[in-house]
mmCIF file of N, CA and C in Angstrom:
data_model
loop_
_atom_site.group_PDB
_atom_site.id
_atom_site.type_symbol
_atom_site.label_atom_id
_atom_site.label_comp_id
_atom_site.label_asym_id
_atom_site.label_seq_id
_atom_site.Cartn_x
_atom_site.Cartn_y
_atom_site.Cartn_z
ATOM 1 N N UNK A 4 15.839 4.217 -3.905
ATOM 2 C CA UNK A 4 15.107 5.406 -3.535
ATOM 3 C C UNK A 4 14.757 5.321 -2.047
ATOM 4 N N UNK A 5 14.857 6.624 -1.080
ATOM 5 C CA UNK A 5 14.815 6.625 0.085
ATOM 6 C C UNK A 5 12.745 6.012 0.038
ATOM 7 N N UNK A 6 12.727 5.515 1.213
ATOM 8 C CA UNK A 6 10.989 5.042 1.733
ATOM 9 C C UNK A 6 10.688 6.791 1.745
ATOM 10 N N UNK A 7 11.065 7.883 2.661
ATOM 11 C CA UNK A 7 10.341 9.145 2.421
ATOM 12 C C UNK A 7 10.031 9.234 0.805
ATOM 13 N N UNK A 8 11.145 9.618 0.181
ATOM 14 C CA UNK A 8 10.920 10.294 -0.915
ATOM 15 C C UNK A 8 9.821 9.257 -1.462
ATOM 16 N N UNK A 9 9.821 8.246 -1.930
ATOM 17 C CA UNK A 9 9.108 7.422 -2.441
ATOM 18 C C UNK A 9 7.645 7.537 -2.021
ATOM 19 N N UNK A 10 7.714 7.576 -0.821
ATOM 20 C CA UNK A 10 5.856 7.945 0.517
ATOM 21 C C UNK A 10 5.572 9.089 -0.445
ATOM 22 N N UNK A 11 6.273 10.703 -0.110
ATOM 23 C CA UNK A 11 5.887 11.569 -0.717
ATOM 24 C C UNK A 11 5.036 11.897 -1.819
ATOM 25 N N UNK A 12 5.855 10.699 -2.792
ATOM 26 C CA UNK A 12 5.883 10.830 -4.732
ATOM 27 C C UNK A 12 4.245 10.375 -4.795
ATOM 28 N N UNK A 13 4.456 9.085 -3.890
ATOM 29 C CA UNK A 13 2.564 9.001 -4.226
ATOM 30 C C UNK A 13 1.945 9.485 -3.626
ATOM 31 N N UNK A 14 1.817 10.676 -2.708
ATOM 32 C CA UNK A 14 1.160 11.628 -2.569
ATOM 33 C C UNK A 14 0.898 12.502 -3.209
ATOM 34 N N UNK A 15 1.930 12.940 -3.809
ATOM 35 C CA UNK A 15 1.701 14.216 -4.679
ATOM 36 C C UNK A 15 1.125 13.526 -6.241
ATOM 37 N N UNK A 16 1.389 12.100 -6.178
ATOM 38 C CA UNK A 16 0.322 11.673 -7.616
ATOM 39 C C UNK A 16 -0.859 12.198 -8.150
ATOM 40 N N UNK A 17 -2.141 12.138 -6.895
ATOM 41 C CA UNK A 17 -3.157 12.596 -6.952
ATOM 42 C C UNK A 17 -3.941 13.322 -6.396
ATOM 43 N N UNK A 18 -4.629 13.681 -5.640
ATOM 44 C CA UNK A 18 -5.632 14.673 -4.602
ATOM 45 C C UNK A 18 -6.319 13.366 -3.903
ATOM 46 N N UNK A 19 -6.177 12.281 -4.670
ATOM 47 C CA UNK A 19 -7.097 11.142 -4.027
ATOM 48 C C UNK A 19 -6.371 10.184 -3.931
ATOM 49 N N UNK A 20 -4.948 10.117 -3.694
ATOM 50 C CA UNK A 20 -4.166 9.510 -2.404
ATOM 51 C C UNK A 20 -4.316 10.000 -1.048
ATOM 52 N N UNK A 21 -4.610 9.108 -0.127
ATOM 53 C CA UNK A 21 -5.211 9.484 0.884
ATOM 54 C C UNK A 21 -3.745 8.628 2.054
ATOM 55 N N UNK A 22 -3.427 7.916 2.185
ATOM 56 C CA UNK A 22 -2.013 7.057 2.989
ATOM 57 C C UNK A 22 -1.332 6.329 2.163
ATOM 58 N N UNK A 23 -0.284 6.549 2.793
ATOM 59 C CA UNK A 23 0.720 5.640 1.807
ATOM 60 C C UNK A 23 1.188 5.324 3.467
ATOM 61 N N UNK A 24 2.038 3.866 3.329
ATOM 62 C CA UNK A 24 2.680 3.198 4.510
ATOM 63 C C UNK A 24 3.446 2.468 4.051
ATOM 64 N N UNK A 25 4.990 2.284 4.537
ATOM 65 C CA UNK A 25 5.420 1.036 4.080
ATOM 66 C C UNK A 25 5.694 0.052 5.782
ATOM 67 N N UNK A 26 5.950 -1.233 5.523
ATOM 68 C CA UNK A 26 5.784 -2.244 6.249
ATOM 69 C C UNK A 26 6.495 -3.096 6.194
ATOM 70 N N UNK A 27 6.795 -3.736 6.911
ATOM 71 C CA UNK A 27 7.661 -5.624 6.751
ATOM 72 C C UNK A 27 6.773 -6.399 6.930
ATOM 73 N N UNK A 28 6.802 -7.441 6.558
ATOM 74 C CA UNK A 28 6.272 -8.462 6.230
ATOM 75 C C UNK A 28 5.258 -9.021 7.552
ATOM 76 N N UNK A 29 5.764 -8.484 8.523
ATOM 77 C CA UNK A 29 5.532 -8.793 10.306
ATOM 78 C C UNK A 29 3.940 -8.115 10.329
ATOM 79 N N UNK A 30 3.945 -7.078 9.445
ATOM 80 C CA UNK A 30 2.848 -5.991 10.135
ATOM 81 C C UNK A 30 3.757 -4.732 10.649
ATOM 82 N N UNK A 31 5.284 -4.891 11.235
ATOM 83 C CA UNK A 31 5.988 -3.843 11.604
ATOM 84 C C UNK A 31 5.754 -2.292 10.872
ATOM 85 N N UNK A 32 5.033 -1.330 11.199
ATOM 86 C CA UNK A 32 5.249 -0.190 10.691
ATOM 87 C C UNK A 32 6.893 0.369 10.197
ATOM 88 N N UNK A 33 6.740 0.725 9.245
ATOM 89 C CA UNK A 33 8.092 1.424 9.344
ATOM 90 C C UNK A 33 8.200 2.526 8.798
ATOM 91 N N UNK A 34 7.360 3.327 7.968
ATOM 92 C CA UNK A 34 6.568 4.787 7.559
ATOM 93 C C UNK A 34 5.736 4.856 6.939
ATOM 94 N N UNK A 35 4.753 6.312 7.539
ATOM 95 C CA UNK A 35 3.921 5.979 6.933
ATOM 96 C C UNK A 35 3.190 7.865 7.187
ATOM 97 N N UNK A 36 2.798 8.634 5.862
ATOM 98 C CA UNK A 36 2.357 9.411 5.628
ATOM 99 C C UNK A 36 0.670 9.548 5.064
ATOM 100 N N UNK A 37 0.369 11.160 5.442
ATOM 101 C CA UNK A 37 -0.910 10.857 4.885
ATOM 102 C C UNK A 37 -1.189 12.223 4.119
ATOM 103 N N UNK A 38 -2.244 12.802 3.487
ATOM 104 C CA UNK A 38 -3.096 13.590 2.795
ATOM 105 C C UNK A 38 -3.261 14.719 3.946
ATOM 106 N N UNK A 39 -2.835 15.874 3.818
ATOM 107 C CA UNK A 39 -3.579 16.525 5.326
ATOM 108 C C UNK A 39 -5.223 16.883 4.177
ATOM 109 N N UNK A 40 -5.630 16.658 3.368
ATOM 110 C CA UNK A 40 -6.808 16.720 3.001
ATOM 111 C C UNK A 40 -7.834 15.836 3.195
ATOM 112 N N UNK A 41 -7.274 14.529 4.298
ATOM 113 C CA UNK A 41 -8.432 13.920 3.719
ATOM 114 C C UNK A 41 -8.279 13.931 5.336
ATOM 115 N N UNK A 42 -9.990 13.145 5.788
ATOM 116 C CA UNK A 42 -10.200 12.425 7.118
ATOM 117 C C UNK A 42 -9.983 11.235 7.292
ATOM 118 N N UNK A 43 -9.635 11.284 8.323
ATOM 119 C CA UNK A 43 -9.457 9.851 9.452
ATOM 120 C C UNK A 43 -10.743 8.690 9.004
ATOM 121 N N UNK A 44 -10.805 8.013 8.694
ATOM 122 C CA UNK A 44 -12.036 7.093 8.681
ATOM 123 C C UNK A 44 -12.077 5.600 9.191
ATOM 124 N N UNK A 45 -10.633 5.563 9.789
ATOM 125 C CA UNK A 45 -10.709 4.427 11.102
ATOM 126 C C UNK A 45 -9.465 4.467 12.367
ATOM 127 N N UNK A 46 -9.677 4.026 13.066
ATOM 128 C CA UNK A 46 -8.941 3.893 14.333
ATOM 129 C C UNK A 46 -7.782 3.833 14.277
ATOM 130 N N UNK A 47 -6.803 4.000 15.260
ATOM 131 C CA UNK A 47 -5.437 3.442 14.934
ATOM 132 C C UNK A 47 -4.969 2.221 14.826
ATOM 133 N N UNK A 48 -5.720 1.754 15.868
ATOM 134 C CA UNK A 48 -6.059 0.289 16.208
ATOM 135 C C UNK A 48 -6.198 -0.442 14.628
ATOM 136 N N UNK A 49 -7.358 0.042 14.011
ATOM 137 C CA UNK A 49 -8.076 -0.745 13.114
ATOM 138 C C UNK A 49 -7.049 -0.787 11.704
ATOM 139 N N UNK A 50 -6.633 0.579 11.698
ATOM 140 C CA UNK A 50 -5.423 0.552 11.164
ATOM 141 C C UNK A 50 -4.394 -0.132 11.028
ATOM 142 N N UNK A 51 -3.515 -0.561 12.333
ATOM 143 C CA UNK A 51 -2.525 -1.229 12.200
ATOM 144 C C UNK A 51 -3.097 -2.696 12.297
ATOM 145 N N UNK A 52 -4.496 -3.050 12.338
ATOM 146 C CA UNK A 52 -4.891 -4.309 12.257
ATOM 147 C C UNK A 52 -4.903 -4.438 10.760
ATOM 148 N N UNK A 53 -5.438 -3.895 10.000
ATOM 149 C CA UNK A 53 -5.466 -4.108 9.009
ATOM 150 C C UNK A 53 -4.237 -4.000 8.199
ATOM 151 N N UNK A 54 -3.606 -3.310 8.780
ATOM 152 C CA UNK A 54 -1.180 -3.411 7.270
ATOM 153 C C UNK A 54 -1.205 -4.819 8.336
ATOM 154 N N UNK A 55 -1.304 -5.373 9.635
ATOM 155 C CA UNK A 55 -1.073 -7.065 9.567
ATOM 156 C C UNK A 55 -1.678 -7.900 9.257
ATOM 157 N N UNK A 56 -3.094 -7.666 8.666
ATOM 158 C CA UNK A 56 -3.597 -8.634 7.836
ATOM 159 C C UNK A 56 -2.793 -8.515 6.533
ATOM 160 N N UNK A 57 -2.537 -7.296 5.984
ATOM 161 C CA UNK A 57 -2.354 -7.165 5.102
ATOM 162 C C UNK A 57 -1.122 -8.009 4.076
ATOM 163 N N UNK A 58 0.127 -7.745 5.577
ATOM 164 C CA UNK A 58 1.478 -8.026 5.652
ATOM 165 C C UNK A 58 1.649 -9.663 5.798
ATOM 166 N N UNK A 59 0.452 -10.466 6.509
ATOM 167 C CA UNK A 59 0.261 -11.562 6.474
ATOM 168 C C UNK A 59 -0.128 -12.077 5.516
ATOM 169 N N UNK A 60 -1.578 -11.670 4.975
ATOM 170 C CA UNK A 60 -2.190 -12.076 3.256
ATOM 171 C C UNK A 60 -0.426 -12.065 2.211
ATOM 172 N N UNK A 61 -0.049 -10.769 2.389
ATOM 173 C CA UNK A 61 1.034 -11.335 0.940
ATOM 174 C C UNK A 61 2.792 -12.013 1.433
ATOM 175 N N UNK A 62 2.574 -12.647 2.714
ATOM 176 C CA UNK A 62 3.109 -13.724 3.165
ATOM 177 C C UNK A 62 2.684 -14.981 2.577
ATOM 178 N N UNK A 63 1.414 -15.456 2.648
ATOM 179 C CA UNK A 63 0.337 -16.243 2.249
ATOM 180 C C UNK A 63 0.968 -16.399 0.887
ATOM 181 N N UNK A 64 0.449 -15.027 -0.090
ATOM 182 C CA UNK A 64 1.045 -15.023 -1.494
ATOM 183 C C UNK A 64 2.183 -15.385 -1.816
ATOM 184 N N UNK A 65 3.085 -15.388 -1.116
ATOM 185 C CA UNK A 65 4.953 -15.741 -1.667
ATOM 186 C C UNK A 65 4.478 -17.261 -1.523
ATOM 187 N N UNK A 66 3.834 -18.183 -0.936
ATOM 188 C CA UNK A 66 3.895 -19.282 -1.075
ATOM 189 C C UNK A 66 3.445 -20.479 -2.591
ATOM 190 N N UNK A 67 2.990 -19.216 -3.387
ATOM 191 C CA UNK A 67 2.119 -19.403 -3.904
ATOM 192 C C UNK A 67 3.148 -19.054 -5.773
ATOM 193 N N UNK A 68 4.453 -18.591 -5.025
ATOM 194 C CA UNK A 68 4.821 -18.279 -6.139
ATOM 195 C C UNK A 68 5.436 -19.050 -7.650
ATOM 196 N N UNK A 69 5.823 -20.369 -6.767
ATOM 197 C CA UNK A 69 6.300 -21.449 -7.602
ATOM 198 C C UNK A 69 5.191 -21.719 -8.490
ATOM 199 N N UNK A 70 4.117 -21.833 -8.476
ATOM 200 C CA UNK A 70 3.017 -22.319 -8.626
ATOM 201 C C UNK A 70 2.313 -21.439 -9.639
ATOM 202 N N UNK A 71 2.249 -20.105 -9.214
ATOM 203 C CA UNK A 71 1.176 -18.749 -9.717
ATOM 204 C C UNK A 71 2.288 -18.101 -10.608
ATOM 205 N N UNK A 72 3.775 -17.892 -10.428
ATOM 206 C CA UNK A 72 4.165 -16.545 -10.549
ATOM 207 C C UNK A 72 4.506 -15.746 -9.277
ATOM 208 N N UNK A 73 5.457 -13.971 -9.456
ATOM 209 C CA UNK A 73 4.928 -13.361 -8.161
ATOM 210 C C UNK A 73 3.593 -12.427 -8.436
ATOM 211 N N UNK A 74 3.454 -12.180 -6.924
ATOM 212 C CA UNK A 74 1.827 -11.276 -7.316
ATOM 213 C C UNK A 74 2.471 -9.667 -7.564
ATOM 214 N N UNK A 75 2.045 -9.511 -8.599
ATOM 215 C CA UNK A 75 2.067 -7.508 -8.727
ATOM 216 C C UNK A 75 1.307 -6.818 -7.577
ATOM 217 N N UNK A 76 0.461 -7.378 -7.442
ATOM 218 C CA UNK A 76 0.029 -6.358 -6.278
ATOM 219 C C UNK A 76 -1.400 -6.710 -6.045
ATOM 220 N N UNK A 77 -2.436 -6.247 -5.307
ATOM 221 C CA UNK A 77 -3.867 -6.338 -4.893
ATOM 222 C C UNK A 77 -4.540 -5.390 -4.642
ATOM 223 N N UNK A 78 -5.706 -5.395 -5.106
ATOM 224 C CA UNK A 78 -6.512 -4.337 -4.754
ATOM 225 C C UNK A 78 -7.813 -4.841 -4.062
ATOM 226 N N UNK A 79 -8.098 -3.968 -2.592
ATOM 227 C CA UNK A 79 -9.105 -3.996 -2.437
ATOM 228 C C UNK A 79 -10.195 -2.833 -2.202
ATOM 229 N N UNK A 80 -11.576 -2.930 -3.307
ATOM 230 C CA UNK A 80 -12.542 -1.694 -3.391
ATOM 231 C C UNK A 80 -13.323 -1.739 -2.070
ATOM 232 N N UNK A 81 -13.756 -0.800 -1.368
ATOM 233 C CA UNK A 81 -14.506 -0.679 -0.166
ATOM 234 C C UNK A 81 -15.253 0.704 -0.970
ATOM 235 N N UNK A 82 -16.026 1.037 -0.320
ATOM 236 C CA UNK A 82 -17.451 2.276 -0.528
ATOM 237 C C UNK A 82 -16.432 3.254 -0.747
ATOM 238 N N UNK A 83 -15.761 3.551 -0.131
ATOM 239 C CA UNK A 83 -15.520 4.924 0.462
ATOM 240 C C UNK A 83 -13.801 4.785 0.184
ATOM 241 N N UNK A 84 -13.296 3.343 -0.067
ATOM 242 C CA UNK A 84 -12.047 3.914 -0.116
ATOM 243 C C UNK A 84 -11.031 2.547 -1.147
ATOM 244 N N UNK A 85 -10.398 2.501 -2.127
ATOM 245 C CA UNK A 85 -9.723 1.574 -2.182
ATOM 246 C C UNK A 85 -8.114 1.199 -1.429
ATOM 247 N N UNK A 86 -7.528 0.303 -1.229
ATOM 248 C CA UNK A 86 -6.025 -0.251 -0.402
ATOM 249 C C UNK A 86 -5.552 -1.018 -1.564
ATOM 250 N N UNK A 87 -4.344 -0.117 -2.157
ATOM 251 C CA UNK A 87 -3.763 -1.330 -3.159
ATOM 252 C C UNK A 87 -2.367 -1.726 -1.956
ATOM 253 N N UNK A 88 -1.748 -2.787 -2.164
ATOM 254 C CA UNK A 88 -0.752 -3.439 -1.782
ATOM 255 C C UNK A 88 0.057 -3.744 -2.814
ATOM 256 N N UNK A 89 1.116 -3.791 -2.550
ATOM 257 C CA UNK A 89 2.539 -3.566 -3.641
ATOM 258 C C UNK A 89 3.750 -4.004 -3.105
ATOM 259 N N UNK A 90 4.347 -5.091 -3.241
ATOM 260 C CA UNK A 90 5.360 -5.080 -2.701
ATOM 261 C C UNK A 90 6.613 -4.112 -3.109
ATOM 262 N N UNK A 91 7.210 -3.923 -1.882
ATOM 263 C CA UNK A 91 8.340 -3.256 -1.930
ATOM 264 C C UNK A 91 10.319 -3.437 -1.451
ATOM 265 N N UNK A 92 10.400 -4.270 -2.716
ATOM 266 C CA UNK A 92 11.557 -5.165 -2.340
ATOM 267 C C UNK A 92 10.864 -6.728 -1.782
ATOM 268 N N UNK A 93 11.869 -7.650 -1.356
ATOM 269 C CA UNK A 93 11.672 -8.611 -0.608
ATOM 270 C C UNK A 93 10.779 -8.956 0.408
ATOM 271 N N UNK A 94 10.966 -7.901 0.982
ATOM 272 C CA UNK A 94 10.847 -7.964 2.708
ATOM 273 C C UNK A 94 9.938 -6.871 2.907
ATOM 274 N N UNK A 95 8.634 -6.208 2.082
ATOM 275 C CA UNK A 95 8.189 -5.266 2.632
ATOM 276 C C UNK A 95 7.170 -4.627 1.560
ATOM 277 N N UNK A 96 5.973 -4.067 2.382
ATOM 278 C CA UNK A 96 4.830 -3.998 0.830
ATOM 279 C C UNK A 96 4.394 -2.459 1.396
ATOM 280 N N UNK A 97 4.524 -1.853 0.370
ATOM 281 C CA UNK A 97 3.327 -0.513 0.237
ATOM 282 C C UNK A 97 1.825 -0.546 0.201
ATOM 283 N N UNK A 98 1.150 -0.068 1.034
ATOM 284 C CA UNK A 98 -0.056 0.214 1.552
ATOM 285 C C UNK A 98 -0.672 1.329 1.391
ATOM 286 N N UNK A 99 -1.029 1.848 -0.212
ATOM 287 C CA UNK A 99 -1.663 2.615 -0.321
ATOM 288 C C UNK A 99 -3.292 2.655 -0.634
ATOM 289 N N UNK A 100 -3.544 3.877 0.216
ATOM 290 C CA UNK A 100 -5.014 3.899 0.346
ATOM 291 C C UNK A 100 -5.639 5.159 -0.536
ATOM 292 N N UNK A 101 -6.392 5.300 -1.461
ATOM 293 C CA UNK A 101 -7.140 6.103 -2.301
ATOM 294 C C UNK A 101 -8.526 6.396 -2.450
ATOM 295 N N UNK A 102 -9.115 7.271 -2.850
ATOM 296 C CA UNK A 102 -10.658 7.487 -2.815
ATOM 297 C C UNK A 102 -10.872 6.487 -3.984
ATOM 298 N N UNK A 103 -12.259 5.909 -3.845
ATOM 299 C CA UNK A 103 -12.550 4.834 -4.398
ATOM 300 C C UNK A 103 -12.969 5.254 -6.389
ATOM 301 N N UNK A 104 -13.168 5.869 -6.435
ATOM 302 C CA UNK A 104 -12.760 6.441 -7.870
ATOM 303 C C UNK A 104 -11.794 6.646 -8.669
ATOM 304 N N UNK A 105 -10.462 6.881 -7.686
ATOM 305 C CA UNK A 105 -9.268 6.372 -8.103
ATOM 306 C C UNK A 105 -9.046 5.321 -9.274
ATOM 307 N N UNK A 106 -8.495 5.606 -10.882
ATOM 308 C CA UNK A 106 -7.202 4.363 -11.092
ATOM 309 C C UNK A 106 -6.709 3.733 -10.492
ATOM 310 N N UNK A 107 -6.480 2.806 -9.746
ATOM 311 C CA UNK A 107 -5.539 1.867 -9.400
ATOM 312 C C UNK A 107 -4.389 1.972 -9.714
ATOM 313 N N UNK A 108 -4.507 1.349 -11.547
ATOM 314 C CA UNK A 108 -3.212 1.395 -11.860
ATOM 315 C C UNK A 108 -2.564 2.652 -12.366
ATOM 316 N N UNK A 109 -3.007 3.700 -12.034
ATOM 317 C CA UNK A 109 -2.356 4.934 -11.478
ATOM 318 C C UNK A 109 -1.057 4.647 -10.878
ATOM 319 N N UNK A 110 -1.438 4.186 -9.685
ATOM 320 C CA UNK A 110 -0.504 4.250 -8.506
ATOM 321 C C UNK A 110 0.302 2.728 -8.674
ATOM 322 N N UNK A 111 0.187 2.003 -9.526
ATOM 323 C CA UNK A 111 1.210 0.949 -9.600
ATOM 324 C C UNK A 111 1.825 0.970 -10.882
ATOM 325 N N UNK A 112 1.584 2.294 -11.708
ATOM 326 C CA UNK A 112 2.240 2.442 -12.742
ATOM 327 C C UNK A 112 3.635 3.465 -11.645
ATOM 328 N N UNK A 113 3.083 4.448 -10.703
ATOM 329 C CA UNK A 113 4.160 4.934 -10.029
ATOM 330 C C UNK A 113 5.026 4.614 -9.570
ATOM 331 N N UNK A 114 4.834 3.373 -8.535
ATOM 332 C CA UNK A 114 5.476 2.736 -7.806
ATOM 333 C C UNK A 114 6.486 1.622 -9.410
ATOM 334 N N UNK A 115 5.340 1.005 -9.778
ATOM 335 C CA UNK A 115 7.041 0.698 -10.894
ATOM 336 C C UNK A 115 8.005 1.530 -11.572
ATOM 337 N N UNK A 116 7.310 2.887 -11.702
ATOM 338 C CA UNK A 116 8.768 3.778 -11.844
ATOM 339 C C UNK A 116 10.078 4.034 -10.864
ATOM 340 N N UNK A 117 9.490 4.100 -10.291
ATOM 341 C CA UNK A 117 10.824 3.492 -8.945
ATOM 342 C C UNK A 117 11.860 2.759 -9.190
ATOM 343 N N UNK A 118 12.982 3.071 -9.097
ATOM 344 C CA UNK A 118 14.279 2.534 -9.338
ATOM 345 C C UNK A 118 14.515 2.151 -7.744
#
């Protein structure tokens, strides 16, 4: 499945998908859509600081796999907003961001429909 079409699909999931991004492993952006409904609620800066923590943390995780398993994915709750992470393929994780009332596994029941 193309990265657009795929960005799109979890947008149109809910009213409270708010970004979807996909990434390499680097932190490298490589697309990334948003909600024209919702607001901005951090920097760009703070933004792309956070998909390379992000992209780094489940670097961290592949090390971990002999050991654990692989990871399905992570969630983290904030006030105002949850960030699940998902890998996508090998080399690259989805970064979606939702209003904090959100299912979760909403959006990682989507993303495993994905062929």
């Amino acid at each position: 499945m193309e990265i657009e079409v795929a960005v799109e699909k979890l947008l149109k999931l809910s009213p409270s998908v708010r970004v979807v991004t996909v990434c390499d492993l680097n932190g490298k952006l490589v697309y990334s859509a948003r909600s024209k409904k919702v607001s901005i609620l951090v920097s760009k800066k703070q933004s792309l600081a956070s998909l390379k923590a992000a992209a780094y943390d489940w670097k961290q995780r592949k090390k971990l796999l002999k050991s654990l398993g692989a990871c399905k994915y992570v969630v983290a709750e904030y006030d105002k907003v949850k960030r699940i992470v998902i890998p996508a393929g090998k080399n690259h994780i989805l970064y979606v961001t939702t209003t904090a009332s959100l299912d979760h596994n909403k959006v990682v029941r989507k993303v495993r429909s994905f062929k």
